[in-house]
Amino acid sequence: MTAGVSPPAHAELDGMLDELAQGVATWTAMPLEERADLLLRTRTAVDKVSRRWAEVAIRIKSTPPSVRGEEWLSGPYIIMAGLTRLAKTLRVVAAGGSPVDGIRTGSAPGGRLTFKAMPLGLQEALLFNGLAGEIWMPPGSASAKSAPAPVSAPSPRVTPAESASSSGPETPR
């Protein structure tokens, strides 16, 4: 916490969780194209404050000049790239495609299907030189046919209030 700022009271937190739950309901009811548009508008908003974001992070952390670019990469850039990729994925699904179409697949121990997660494209390969990431599906999913089918409007499995009172993090789908 920042000096001089007290934590929110339980009633205030409950209000925040209610607002979040309302947002979840709005998001899940929204058509995929509208979700993609919202993500791109959010990206534009982040872009407008990206310079300030990086400058504040550099100042607060006293980042030396030689590594200041990392504040851009780990802050505004990664958020904007993620928002762009999510919007693109939603548009693919809205058009009836699969988010894994065109993604390189492989196999891993235990009959697991793998998907290349990064780098996806020359820009990422240059930017994240030497880094790579894969998504491993559960054991027994050894073919692309067993990959998750696209879903038009997934409903949340846990409400924010339920999540806050759960014993641990939810396992991703």
Tab-separated table of N, CA and C in Angstrom:
chain	number	residue	atom	x	y	z
A	1	MET	N	0.842	-1.185	0.000
A	1	MET	CA	0.000	0.000	0.000
A	1	MET	C	0.886	1.246	0.000
A	2	THR	N	0.403	2.275	-0.629
A	2	THR	CA	1.102	3.549	-0.652
A	2	THR	C	0.917	4.229	0.689
A	3	ALA	N	1.955	4.896	1.168
A	3	ALA	CA	1.879	5.590	2.453
A	3	ALA	C	0.702	6.554	2.446
A	4	GLY	N	-0.069	6.552	3.526
A	4	GLY	CA	-1.185	7.473	3.656
A	4	GLY	C	-2.479	6.962	3.042
A	5	VAL	N	-2.465	5.796	2.440
A	5	VAL	CA	-3.671	5.231	1.842
A	5	VAL	C	-4.056	4.005	2.654
A	6	SER	N	-5.270	4.031	3.190
A	6	SER	CA	-5.702	2.890	3.993
A	6	SER	C	-6.438	1.889	3.103
A	7	PRO	N	-6.404	0.621	3.510
A	7	PRO	CA	-7.079	-0.396	2.701
A	7	PRO	C	-8.593	-0.177	2.714
A	8	PRO	N	-9.282	-0.621	1.659
A	8	PRO	CA	-10.731	-0.443	1.611
A	8	PRO	C	-11.424	-1.284	2.679
A	9	ALA	N	-12.560	-0.789	3.151
A	9	ALA	CA	-13.357	-1.504	4.144
A	9	ALA	C	-14.078	-2.666	3.458
A	10	HIS	N	-14.570	-3.617	4.267
A	10	HIS	CA	-15.263	-4.784	3.712
A	10	HIS	C	-16.439	-4.378	2.834
A	11	ALA	N	-17.217	-3.399	3.265
A	11	ALA	CA	-18.371	-2.962	2.472
A	11	ALA	C	-17.918	-2.421	1.122
A	12	GLU	N	-16.813	-1.693	1.127
A	12	GLU	CA	-16.288	-1.154	-0.128
A	12	GLU	C	-15.804	-2.289	-1.037
A	13	LEU	N	-15.139	-3.276	-0.450
A	13	LEU	CA	-14.696	-4.439	-1.235
A	13	LEU	C	-15.885	-5.210	-1.802
A	14	ASP	N	-16.930	-5.377	-0.984
A	14	ASP	CA	-18.136	-6.057	-1.468
A	14	ASP	C	-18.732	-5.308	-2.651
A	15	GLY	N	-18.750	-3.981	-2.565
A	15	GLY	CA	-19.254	-3.167	-3.672
A	15	GLY	C	-18.413	-3.341	-4.922
A	16	MET	N	-17.101	-3.412	-4.733
A	16	MET	CA	-16.201	-3.618	-5.875
A	16	MET	C	-16.439	-4.983	-6.512
A	17	LEU	N	-16.631	-6.012	-5.682
A	17	LEU	CA	-16.897	-7.354	-6.207
A	17	LEU	C	-18.235	-7.408	-6.935
A	18	ASP	N	-19.242	-6.697	-6.409
A	18	ASP	CA	-20.536	-6.632	-7.091
A	18	ASP	C	-20.390	-5.955	-8.450
A	19	GLU	N	-19.617	-4.870	-8.487
A	19	GLU	CA	-19.383	-4.164	-9.748
A	19	GLU	C	-18.645	-5.066	-10.740
A	20	LEU	N	-17.685	-5.823	-10.239
A	20	LEU	CA	-16.951	-6.756	-11.090
A	20	LEU	C	-17.884	-7.837	-11.630
A	21	ALA	N	-18.752	-8.373	-10.784
A	21	ALA	CA	-19.707	-9.397	-11.220
A	21	ALA	C	-20.645	-8.839	-12.285
A	22	GLN	N	-21.037	-7.584	-12.136
A	22	GLN	CA	-21.881	-6.931	-13.135
A	22	GLN	C	-21.127	-6.819	-14.466
A	23	GLY	N	-19.857	-6.480	-14.382
A	23	GLY	CA	-19.031	-6.400	-15.584
A	23	GLY	C	-18.884	-7.750	-16.263
A	24	VAL	N	-18.742	-8.807	-15.469
A	24	VAL	CA	-18.648	-10.164	-16.023
A	24	VAL	C	-19.920	-10.487	-16.798
A	25	ALA	N	-21.072	-10.163	-16.216
A	25	ALA	CA	-22.349	-10.441	-16.882
A	25	ALA	C	-22.467	-9.644	-18.181
A	26	THR	N	-22.056	-8.382	-18.153
A	26	THR	CA	-22.099	-7.544	-19.357
A	26	THR	C	-21.182	-8.113	-20.429
A	27	TRP	N	-19.962	-8.477	-20.035
A	27	TRP	CA	-18.976	-9.019	-20.983
A	27	TRP	C	-19.484	-10.307	-21.624
A	28	THR	N	-20.005	-11.227	-20.831
A	28	THR	CA	-20.421	-12.520	-21.376
A	28	THR	C	-21.651	-12.395	-22.265
A	29	ALA	N	-22.457	-11.353	-22.066
A	29	ALA	CA	-23.634	-11.144	-22.909
A	29	ALA	C	-23.282	-10.410	-24.206
A	30	MET	N	-22.103	-9.842	-24.266
A	30	MET	CA	-21.685	-9.027	-25.407
A	30	MET	C	-21.270	-9.916	-26.583
A	31	PRO	N	-21.734	-9.604	-27.801
A	31	PRO	CA	-21.284	-10.368	-28.972
A	31	PRO	C	-19.761	-10.293	-29.123
A	32	LEU	N	-19.181	-11.324	-29.702
A	32	LEU	CA	-17.724	-11.408	-29.811
A	32	LEU	C	-17.117	-10.229	-30.562
A	33	GLU	N	-17.756	-9.766	-31.635
A	33	GLU	CA	-17.229	-8.615	-32.384
A	33	GLU	C	-17.169	-7.373	-31.495
A	34	GLU	N	-18.194	-7.172	-30.662
A	34	GLU	CA	-18.193	-6.021	-29.748
A	34	GLU	C	-17.088	-6.157	-28.701
A	35	ARG	N	-16.862	-7.382	-28.245
A	35	ARG	CA	-15.766	-7.604	-27.298
A	35	ARG	C	-14.436	-7.234	-27.942
A	36	ALA	N	-14.247	-7.656	-29.196
A	36	ALA	CA	-13.011	-7.333	-29.911
A	36	ALA	C	-12.863	-5.823	-30.052
A	37	ASP	N	-13.949	-5.140	-30.402
A	37	ASP	CA	-13.904	-3.675	-30.525
A	37	ASP	C	-13.531	-3.027	-29.193
A	38	LEU	N	-14.113	-3.525	-28.104
A	38	LEU	CA	-13.808	-2.980	-26.779
A	38	LEU	C	-12.336	-3.189	-26.430
A	39	LEU	N	-11.811	-4.350	-26.740
A	39	LEU	CA	-10.395	-4.612	-26.472
A	39	LEU	C	-9.500	-3.665	-27.271
A	40	LEU	N	-9.860	-3.392	-28.519
A	40	LEU	CA	-9.052	-2.477	-29.334
A	40	LEU	C	-9.182	-1.033	-28.855
A	41	ARG	N	-10.359	-0.655	-28.366
A	41	ARG	CA	-10.501	0.692	-27.772
A	41	ARG	C	-9.670	0.793	-26.494
A	42	THR	N	-9.628	-0.286	-25.733
A	42	THR	CA	-8.798	-0.314	-24.526
A	42	THR	C	-7.331	-0.194	-24.910
A	43	ARG	N	-6.935	-0.866	-25.979
A	43	ARG	CA	-5.556	-0.774	-26.462
A	43	ARG	C	-5.215	0.671	-26.823
A	44	THR	N	-6.126	1.360	-27.489
A	44	THR	CA	-5.908	2.760	-27.853
A	44	THR	C	-5.761	3.619	-26.601
A	45	ALA	N	-6.576	3.344	-25.586
A	45	ALA	CA	-6.488	4.100	-24.332
A	45	ALA	C	-5.149	3.851	-23.640
A	46	VAL	N	-4.687	2.611	-23.643
A	46	VAL	CA	-3.385	2.288	-23.050
A	46	VAL	C	-2.279	2.993	-23.824
A	47	ASP	N	-2.388	2.999	-25.147
A	47	ASP	CA	-1.387	3.661	-25.988
A	47	ASP	C	-1.267	5.142	-25.627
A	48	LYS	N	-2.394	5.777	-25.348
A	48	LYS	CA	-2.385	7.210	-25.025
A	48	LYS	C	-1.627	7.518	-23.737
A	49	VAL	N	-1.572	6.556	-22.816
A	49	VAL	CA	-0.878	6.790	-21.542
A	49	VAL	C	0.417	5.989	-21.430
A	50	SER	N	0.812	5.313	-22.504
A	50	SER	CA	1.966	4.412	-22.430
A	50	SER	C	3.268	5.134	-22.095
A	51	ARG	N	3.489	6.298	-22.686
A	51	ARG	CA	4.723	7.033	-22.397
A	51	ARG	C	4.770	7.402	-20.914
A	52	ARG	N	3.674	7.930	-20.416
A	52	ARG	CA	3.611	8.313	-18.998
A	52	ARG	C	3.804	7.080	-18.109
A	53	TRP	N	3.151	5.982	-18.459
A	53	TRP	CA	3.264	4.731	-17.713
A	53	TRP	C	4.730	4.334	-17.584
A	54	ALA	N	5.424	4.270	-18.715
A	54	ALA	CA	6.831	3.858	-18.697
A	54	ALA	C	7.688	4.853	-17.923
A	55	GLU	N	7.445	6.151	-18.121
A	55	GLU	CA	8.242	7.169	-17.427
A	55	GLU	C	8.061	7.091	-15.913
A	56	VAL	N	6.827	6.893	-15.463
A	56	VAL	CA	6.565	6.778	-14.025
A	56	VAL	C	7.248	5.529	-13.469
A	57	ALA	N	7.143	4.404	-14.173
A	57	ALA	CA	7.794	3.168	-13.715
A	57	ALA	C	9.303	3.350	-13.638
A	58	ILE	N	9.874	4.014	-14.629
A	58	ILE	CA	11.320	4.263	-14.646
A	58	ILE	C	11.721	5.133	-13.462
A	59	ARG	N	10.940	6.176	-13.207
A	59	ARG	CA	11.256	7.088	-12.099
A	59	ARG	C	11.111	6.386	-10.744
A	60	ILE	N	10.002	5.685	-10.537
A	60	ILE	CA	9.751	5.023	-9.251
A	60	ILE	C	10.814	3.968	-8.951
A	61	LYS	N	11.215	3.221	-9.969
A	61	LYS	CA	12.184	2.139	-9.775
A	61	LYS	C	13.627	2.599	-9.933
A	62	SER	N	13.819	3.868	-10.273
A	62	SER	CA	15.169	4.391	-10.546
A	62	SER	C	15.888	3.495	-11.557
A	63	THR	N	15.176	3.166	-12.622
A	63	THR	CA	15.716	2.271	-13.644
A	63	THR	C	16.881	2.932	-14.372
A	64	PRO	N	18.028	2.258	-14.443
A	64	PRO	CA	19.170	2.834	-15.163
A	64	PRO	C	18.869	2.959	-16.659
A	65	PRO	N	19.479	3.945	-17.314
A	65	PRO	CA	19.219	4.165	-18.741
A	65	PRO	C	19.427	2.929	-19.612
A	66	SER	N	20.371	2.085	-19.259
A	66	SER	CA	20.686	0.927	-20.107
A	66	SER	C	19.557	-0.101	-20.191
A	67	VAL	N	18.619	-0.096	-19.243
A	67	VAL	CA	17.538	-1.093	-19.251
A	67	VAL	C	16.142	-0.460	-19.229
A	68	ARG	N	16.053	0.804	-19.568
A	68	ARG	CA	14.747	1.475	-19.541
A	68	ARG	C	13.759	0.894	-20.547
A	69	GLY	N	14.266	0.324	-21.612
A	69	GLY	CA	13.375	-0.305	-22.594
A	69	GLY	C	12.569	-1.440	-21.998
A	70	GLU	N	13.101	-2.064	-20.954
A	70	GLU	CA	12.374	-3.155	-20.305
A	70	GLU	C	11.082	-2.667	-19.664
A	71	GLU	N	11.061	-1.418	-19.222
A	71	GLU	CA	9.822	-0.875	-18.644
A	71	GLU	C	8.739	-0.780	-19.715
A	72	TRP	N	9.145	-0.465	-20.939
A	72	TRP	CA	8.188	-0.432	-22.047
A	72	TRP	C	7.712	-1.844	-22.380
A	73	LEU	N	8.645	-2.787	-22.435
A	73	LEU	CA	8.296	-4.156	-22.819
A	73	LEU	C	7.427	-4.850	-21.779
A	74	SER	N	7.744	-4.664	-20.509
A	74	SER	CA	7.013	-5.371	-19.459
A	74	SER	C	5.756	-4.627	-19.028
A	75	GLY	N	5.563	-3.430	-19.526
A	75	GLY	CA	4.389	-2.639	-19.167
A	75	GLY	C	3.468	-2.440	-20.346
A	76	PRO	N	3.494	-1.237	-20.923
A	76	PRO	CA	2.524	-0.919	-21.975
A	76	PRO	C	2.598	-1.827	-23.199
A	77	TYR	N	3.805	-2.190	-23.631
A	77	TYR	CA	3.897	-2.989	-24.859
A	77	TYR	C	3.194	-4.332	-24.704
A	78	ILE	N	3.469	-5.039	-23.628
A	78	ILE	CA	2.909	-6.381	-23.475
A	78	ILE	C	1.393	-6.323	-23.326
A	79	ILE	N	0.884	-5.281	-22.672
A	79	ILE	CA	-0.567	-5.125	-22.535
A	79	ILE	C	-1.194	-4.849	-23.897
A	80	MET	N	-0.602	-3.918	-24.657
A	80	MET	CA	-1.161	-3.590	-25.972
A	80	MET	C	-1.083	-4.786	-26.925
A	81	ALA	N	0.023	-5.513	-26.893
A	81	ALA	CA	0.153	-6.699	-27.748
A	81	ALA	C	-0.876	-7.756	-27.353
A	82	GLY	N	-1.072	-7.945	-26.062
A	82	GLY	CA	-2.054	-8.918	-25.589
A	82	GLY	C	-3.471	-8.543	-25.975
A	83	LEU	N	-3.814	-7.260	-25.839
A	83	LEU	CA	-5.150	-6.804	-26.221
A	83	LEU	C	-5.385	-6.999	-27.718
A	84	THR	N	-4.366	-6.717	-28.517
A	84	THR	CA	-4.476	-6.903	-29.965
A	84	THR	C	-4.679	-8.374	-30.302
A	85	ARG	N	-3.892	-9.237	-29.673
A	85	ARG	CA	-4.005	-10.677	-29.938
A	85	ARG	C	-5.367	-11.208	-29.483
A	86	LEU	N	-5.845	-10.776	-28.321
A	86	LEU	CA	-7.157	-11.228	-27.847
A	86	LEU	C	-8.267	-10.784	-28.790
A	87	ALA	N	-8.195	-9.538	-29.266
A	87	ALA	CA	-9.207	-9.041	-30.206
A	87	ALA	C	-9.196	-9.872	-31.489
A	88	LYS	N	-8.009	-10.174	-31.977
A	88	LYS	CA	-7.887	-10.989	-33.194
A	88	LYS	C	-8.495	-12.374	-32.968
A	89	THR	N	-8.215	-12.969	-31.824
A	89	THR	CA	-8.760	-14.289	-31.498
A	89	THR	C	-10.281	-14.256	-31.453
A	90	LEU	N	-10.847	-13.223	-30.831
A	90	LEU	CA	-12.307	-13.119	-30.758
A	90	LEU	C	-12.917	-12.989	-32.149
A	91	ARG	N	-12.261	-12.249	-33.028
A	91	ARG	CA	-12.770	-12.097	-34.402
A	91	ARG	C	-12.716	-13.441	-35.153
A	92	VAL	N	-11.656	-14.206	-34.941
A	92	VAL	CA	-11.544	-15.529	-35.575
A	92	VAL	C	-12.680	-16.429	-35.095
A	93	VAL	N	-12.915	-16.453	-33.796
A	93	VAL	CA	-13.975	-17.293	-33.232
A	93	VAL	C	-15.340	-16.809	-33.716
A	94	ALA	N	-15.544	-15.480	-33.770
A	94	ALA	CA	-16.814	-14.927	-34.247
A	94	ALA	C	-17.092	-15.337	-35.689
A	95	ALA	N	-16.033	-15.507	-36.474
A	95	ALA	CA	-16.181	-15.909	-37.878
A	95	ALA	C	-16.299	-17.427	-38.028
A	96	GLY	N	-16.335	-18.154	-36.908
A	96	GLY	CA	-16.494	-19.600	-36.959
A	96	GLY	C	-15.195	-20.378	-36.978
A	97	GLY	N	-14.077	-19.676	-36.838
A	97	GLY	CA	-12.783	-20.342	-36.827
A	97	GLY	C	-12.399	-20.810	-35.438
A	98	SER	N	-11.256	-21.425	-35.360
A	98	SER	CA	-10.718	-21.882	-34.083
A	98	SER	C	-9.526	-21.010	-33.715
A	99	PRO	N	-9.373	-20.684	-32.443
A	99	PRO	CA	-8.225	-19.873	-32.034
A	99	PRO	C	-6.891	-20.574	-32.243
A	100	VAL	N	-6.910	-21.876	-32.486
A	100	VAL	CA	-5.651	-22.586	-32.702
A	100	VAL	C	-5.378	-22.877	-34.174
A	101	ASP	N	-6.256	-22.406	-35.071
A	101	ASP	CA	-5.994	-22.575	-36.504
A	101	ASP	C	-4.667	-21.913	-36.851
A	102	GLY	N	-3.815	-22.655	-37.540
A	102	GLY	CA	-2.542	-22.099	-37.978
A	102	GLY	C	-1.444	-22.125	-36.929
A	103	ILE	N	-1.747	-22.565	-35.726
A	103	ILE	CA	-0.741	-22.639	-34.666
A	103	ILE	C	-0.034	-23.990	-34.773
A	104	ARG	N	1.292	-23.971	-34.675
A	104	ARG	CA	2.068	-25.210	-34.759
A	104	ARG	C	1.752	-26.095	-33.558
A	105	THR	N	1.504	-27.358	-33.828
A	105	THR	CA	1.224	-28.311	-32.755
A	105	THR	C	2.375	-29.300	-32.640
A	106	GLY	N	2.414	-29.965	-31.525
A	106	GLY	CA	3.425	-30.980	-31.288
A	106	GLY	C	2.896	-31.961	-30.264
A	107	SER	N	3.785	-32.772	-29.735
A	107	SER	CA	3.374	-33.725	-28.711
A	107	SER	C	4.367	-33.684	-27.567
A	108	ALA	N	3.876	-34.082	-26.410
A	108	ALA	CA	4.688	-34.102	-25.198
A	108	ALA	C	4.403	-35.408	-24.465
A	109	PRO	N	5.228	-35.738	-23.479
A	109	PRO	CA	5.027	-36.985	-22.732
A	109	PRO	C	3.601	-37.118	-22.202
A	110	GLY	N	3.141	-38.353	-22.125
A	110	GLY	CA	1.812	-38.617	-21.583
A	110	GLY	C	0.710	-38.452	-22.614
A	111	GLY	N	1.069	-38.458	-23.894
A	111	GLY	CA	0.050	-38.297	-24.924
A	111	GLY	C	-0.543	-36.905	-24.950
A	112	ARG	N	0.253	-35.926	-24.601
A	112	ARG	CA	-0.237	-34.544	-24.556
A	112	ARG	C	-0.043	-33.852	-25.902
A	113	LEU	N	-1.029	-33.091	-26.272
A	113	LEU	CA	-0.948	-32.228	-27.440
A	113	LEU	C	-0.360	-30.897	-26.981
A	114	THR	N	0.553	-30.336	-27.766
A	114	THR	CA	1.124	-29.030	-27.430
A	114	THR	C	0.819	-28.035	-28.538
A	115	PHE	N	0.709	-26.777	-28.145
A	115	PHE	CA	0.530	-25.675	-29.080
A	115	PHE	C	1.635	-24.662	-28.837
A	116	LYS	N	2.245	-24.197	-29.911
A	116	LYS	CA	3.251	-23.145	-29.789
A	116	LYS	C	2.522	-21.865	-29.375
A	117	ALA	N	2.963	-21.260	-28.276
A	117	ALA	CA	2.338	-20.039	-27.781
A	117	ALA	C	3.148	-18.801	-28.134
A	118	MET	N	4.460	-18.950	-28.169
A	118	MET	CA	5.321	-17.833	-28.547
A	118	MET	C	6.696	-18.351	-28.907
A	119	PRO	N	7.402	-17.715	-29.768
A	119	PRO	CA	6.980	-16.515	-30.489
A	119	PRO	C	6.043	-16.870	-31.642
A	120	LEU	N	5.121	-15.979	-31.912
A	120	LEU	CA	4.216	-16.122	-33.047
A	120	LEU	C	4.518	-14.977	-34.003
A	121	GLY	N	5.423	-15.202	-34.891
A	121	GLY	CA	5.767	-14.178	-35.866
A	121	GLY	C	7.164	-13.632	-35.667
A	122	LEU	N	7.639	-12.966	-36.703
A	122	LEU	CA	8.999	-12.443	-36.719
A	122	LEU	C	9.233	-11.392	-35.639
A	123	GLN	N	8.271	-10.487	-35.451
A	123	GLN	CA	8.449	-9.428	-34.456
A	123	GLN	C	8.689	-10.014	-33.069
A	124	GLU	N	7.875	-10.987	-32.667
A	124	GLU	CA	8.071	-11.614	-31.359
A	124	GLU	C	9.383	-12.385	-31.306
A	125	ALA	N	9.738	-13.046	-32.387
A	125	ALA	CA	10.991	-13.810	-32.411
A	125	ALA	C	12.184	-12.885	-32.194
A	126	LEU	N	12.151	-11.709	-32.808
A	126	LEU	CA	13.241	-10.748	-32.633
A	126	LEU	C	13.203	-10.110	-31.250
A	127	LEU	N	12.008	-9.757	-30.806
A	127	LEU	CA	11.854	-9.075	-29.527
A	127	LEU	C	12.195	-9.979	-28.348
A	128	PHE	N	11.759	-11.213	-28.406
A	128	PHE	CA	11.969	-12.154	-27.303
A	128	PHE	C	13.003	-13.202	-27.697
A	129	ASN	N	14.086	-12.757	-28.271
A	129	ASN	CA	15.135	-13.623	-28.798
A	129	ASN	C	15.493	-14.734	-27.810
A	130	GLY	N	15.312	-15.969	-28.263
A	130	GLY	CA	15.681	-17.118	-27.445
A	130	GLY	C	14.586	-17.616	-26.529
A	131	LEU	N	13.511	-16.865	-26.345
A	131	LEU	CA	12.419	-17.310	-25.480
A	131	LEU	C	11.365	-18.023	-26.314
A	132	ALA	N	10.773	-19.040	-25.733
A	132	ALA	CA	9.713	-19.776	-26.407
A	132	ALA	C	8.724	-20.259	-25.361
A	133	GLY	N	7.496	-20.469	-25.778
A	133	GLY	CA	6.483	-20.957	-24.859
A	133	GLY	C	5.527	-21.899	-25.564
A	134	GLU	N	5.061	-22.896	-24.838
A	134	GLU	CA	4.101	-23.868	-25.358
A	134	GLU	C	2.961	-24.012	-24.370
A	135	ILE	N	1.826	-24.397	-24.887
A	135	ILE	CA	0.689	-24.774	-24.051
A	135	ILE	C	0.565	-26.290	-24.153
A	136	TRP	N	0.547	-26.954	-23.017
A	136	TRP	CA	0.400	-28.410	-22.970
A	136	TRP	C	-1.040	-28.735	-22.578
A	137	MET	N	-1.698	-29.502	-23.408
A	137	MET	CA	-3.053	-29.941	-23.107
A	137	MET	C	-2.980	-31.111	-22.120
A	138	PRO	N	-4.114	-31.473	-21.511
A	138	PRO	CA	-4.109	-32.579	-20.550
A	138	PRO	C	-3.670	-33.893	-21.198
A	139	PRO	N	-3.160	-34.836	-20.392
A	139	PRO	CA	-2.758	-36.138	-20.932
A	139	PRO	C	-3.903	-36.785	-21.711
A	140	GLY	N	-3.527	-37.460	-22.799
A	140	GLY	CA	-4.525	-38.147	-23.608
A	140	GLY	C	-5.061	-37.319	-24.761
A	141	SER	N	-4.701	-36.064	-24.839
A	141	SER	CA	-5.194	-35.218	-25.939
A	141	SER	C	-4.116	-35.121	-27.006
A	142	ALA	N	-3.824	-36.247	-27.642
A	142	ALA	CA	-2.678	-36.336	-28.544
A	142	ALA	C	-2.941	-35.884	-29.969
A	143	SER	N	-4.132	-35.376	-30.277
A	143	SER	CA	-4.355	-34.906	-31.644
A	143	SER	C	-5.053	-33.559	-31.630
A	144	ALA	N	-4.878	-32.813	-32.708
A	144	ALA	CA	-5.504	-31.496	-32.809
A	144	ALA	C	-7.021	-31.621	-32.795
A	145	LYS	N	-7.544	-32.804	-33.148
A	145	LYS	CA	-8.990	-33.007	-33.123
A	145	LYS	C	-9.535	-32.916	-31.706
A	146	SER	N	-8.694	-33.183	-30.722
A	146	SER	CA	-9.151	-33.130	-29.338
A	146	SER	C	-8.937	-31.760	-28.721
A	147	ALA	N	-8.472	-30.794	-29.520
A	147	ALA	CA	-8.294	-29.433	-29.020
A	147	ALA	C	-9.658	-28.835	-28.709
A	148	PRO	N	-9.696	-27.879	-27.792
A	148	PRO	CA	-10.979	-27.284	-27.435
A	148	PRO	C	-11.653	-26.637	-28.644
A	149	ALA	N	-12.942	-26.840	-28.769
A	149	ALA	CA	-13.707	-26.205	-29.843
A	149	ALA	C	-13.965	-24.750	-29.477
A	150	PRO	N	-14.098	-23.874	-30.473
A	150	PRO	CA	-14.388	-22.484	-30.161
A	150	PRO	C	-15.751	-22.359	-29.495
A	151	VAL	N	-15.853	-21.424	-28.593
A	151	VAL	CA	-17.086	-21.172	-27.864
A	151	VAL	C	-17.483	-19.734	-28.130
A	152	SER	N	-18.759	-19.499	-28.431
A	152	SER	CA	-19.170	-18.150	-28.802
A	152	SER	C	-19.265	-17.212	-27.609
A	153	ALA	N	-19.779	-17.662	-26.497
A	153	ALA	CA	-19.907	-16.776	-25.348
A	153	ALA	C	-19.813	-17.586	-24.071
A	154	PRO	N	-18.601	-17.869	-23.626
A	154	PRO	CA	-18.468	-18.685	-22.422
A	154	PRO	C	-19.037	-17.975	-21.210
A	155	SER	N	-19.690	-18.738	-20.366
A	155	SER	CA	-20.184	-18.143	-19.133
A	155	SER	C	-19.176	-18.432	-18.035
A	156	PRO	N	-19.052	-17.522	-17.082
A	156	PRO	CA	-18.059	-17.737	-16.031
A	156	PRO	C	-18.430	-18.939	-15.182
A	157	ARG	N	-17.407	-19.704	-14.789
A	157	ARG	CA	-17.655	-20.869	-13.937
A	157	ARG	C	-17.761	-20.467	-12.472
A	158	VAL	N	-17.153	-19.351	-12.122
A	158	VAL	CA	-17.154	-18.894	-10.741
A	158	VAL	C	-17.391	-17.395	-10.750
A	159	THR	N	-18.306	-16.920	-9.911
A	159	THR	CA	-18.515	-15.481	-9.824
A	159	THR	C	-17.371	-14.867	-9.037
A	160	PRO	N	-17.112	-13.563	-9.205
A	160	PRO	CA	-16.028	-12.935	-8.443
A	160	PRO	C	-16.176	-13.136	-6.937
A	161	ALA	N	-17.406	-13.058	-6.423
A	161	ALA	CA	-17.609	-13.235	-4.984
A	161	ALA	C	-17.258	-14.658	-4.560
A	162	GLU	N	-17.663	-15.648	-5.372
A	162	GLU	CA	-17.324	-17.037	-5.061
A	162	GLU	C	-15.824	-17.249	-5.147
A	163	SER	N	-15.211	-16.624	-6.141
A	163	SER	CA	-13.768	-16.753	-6.322
A	163	SER	C	-13.023	-16.189	-5.125
A	164	ALA	N	-13.493	-15.056	-4.608
A	164	ALA	CA	-12.830	-14.415	-3.475
A	164	ALA	C	-12.898	-15.281	-2.231
A	165	SER	N	-13.954	-16.099	-2.127
A	165	SER	CA	-14.090	-16.923	-0.927
A	165	SER	C	-13.606	-18.350	-1.135
A	166	SER	N	-13.092	-18.663	-2.332
A	166	SER	CA	-12.642	-20.030	-2.589
A	166	SER	C	-11.315	-20.299	-1.896
A	167	SER	N	-10.974	-21.565	-1.810
A	167	SER	CA	-9.752	-21.940	-1.102
A	167	SER	C	-8.501	-21.786	-1.942
A	168	GLY	N	-8.643	-21.584	-3.233
A	168	GLY	CA	-7.462	-21.455	-4.076
A	168	GLY	C	-7.835	-21.045	-5.478
A	169	PRO	N	-6.823	-20.893	-6.335
A	169	PRO	CA	-7.099	-20.460	-7.696
A	169	PRO	C	-7.818	-21.532	-8.501
A	170	GLU	N	-8.632	-21.080	-9.438
A	170	GLU	CA	-9.365	-21.985	-10.311
A	170	GLU	C	-8.411	-22.534	-11.363
A	171	THR	N	-8.567	-23.779	-11.705
A	171	THR	CA	-7.749	-24.377	-12.754
A	171	THR	C	-8.239	-23.866	-14.098
A	172	PRO	N	-7.331	-23.323	-14.934
A	172	PRO	CA	-7.769	-22.819	-16.236
A	172	PRO	C	-8.288	-23.933	-17.122
A	173	ARG	N	-9.204	-23.566	-18.036
A	173	ARG	CA	-9.752	-24.538	-18.977
A	173	ARG	C	-8.772	-24.830	-20.059
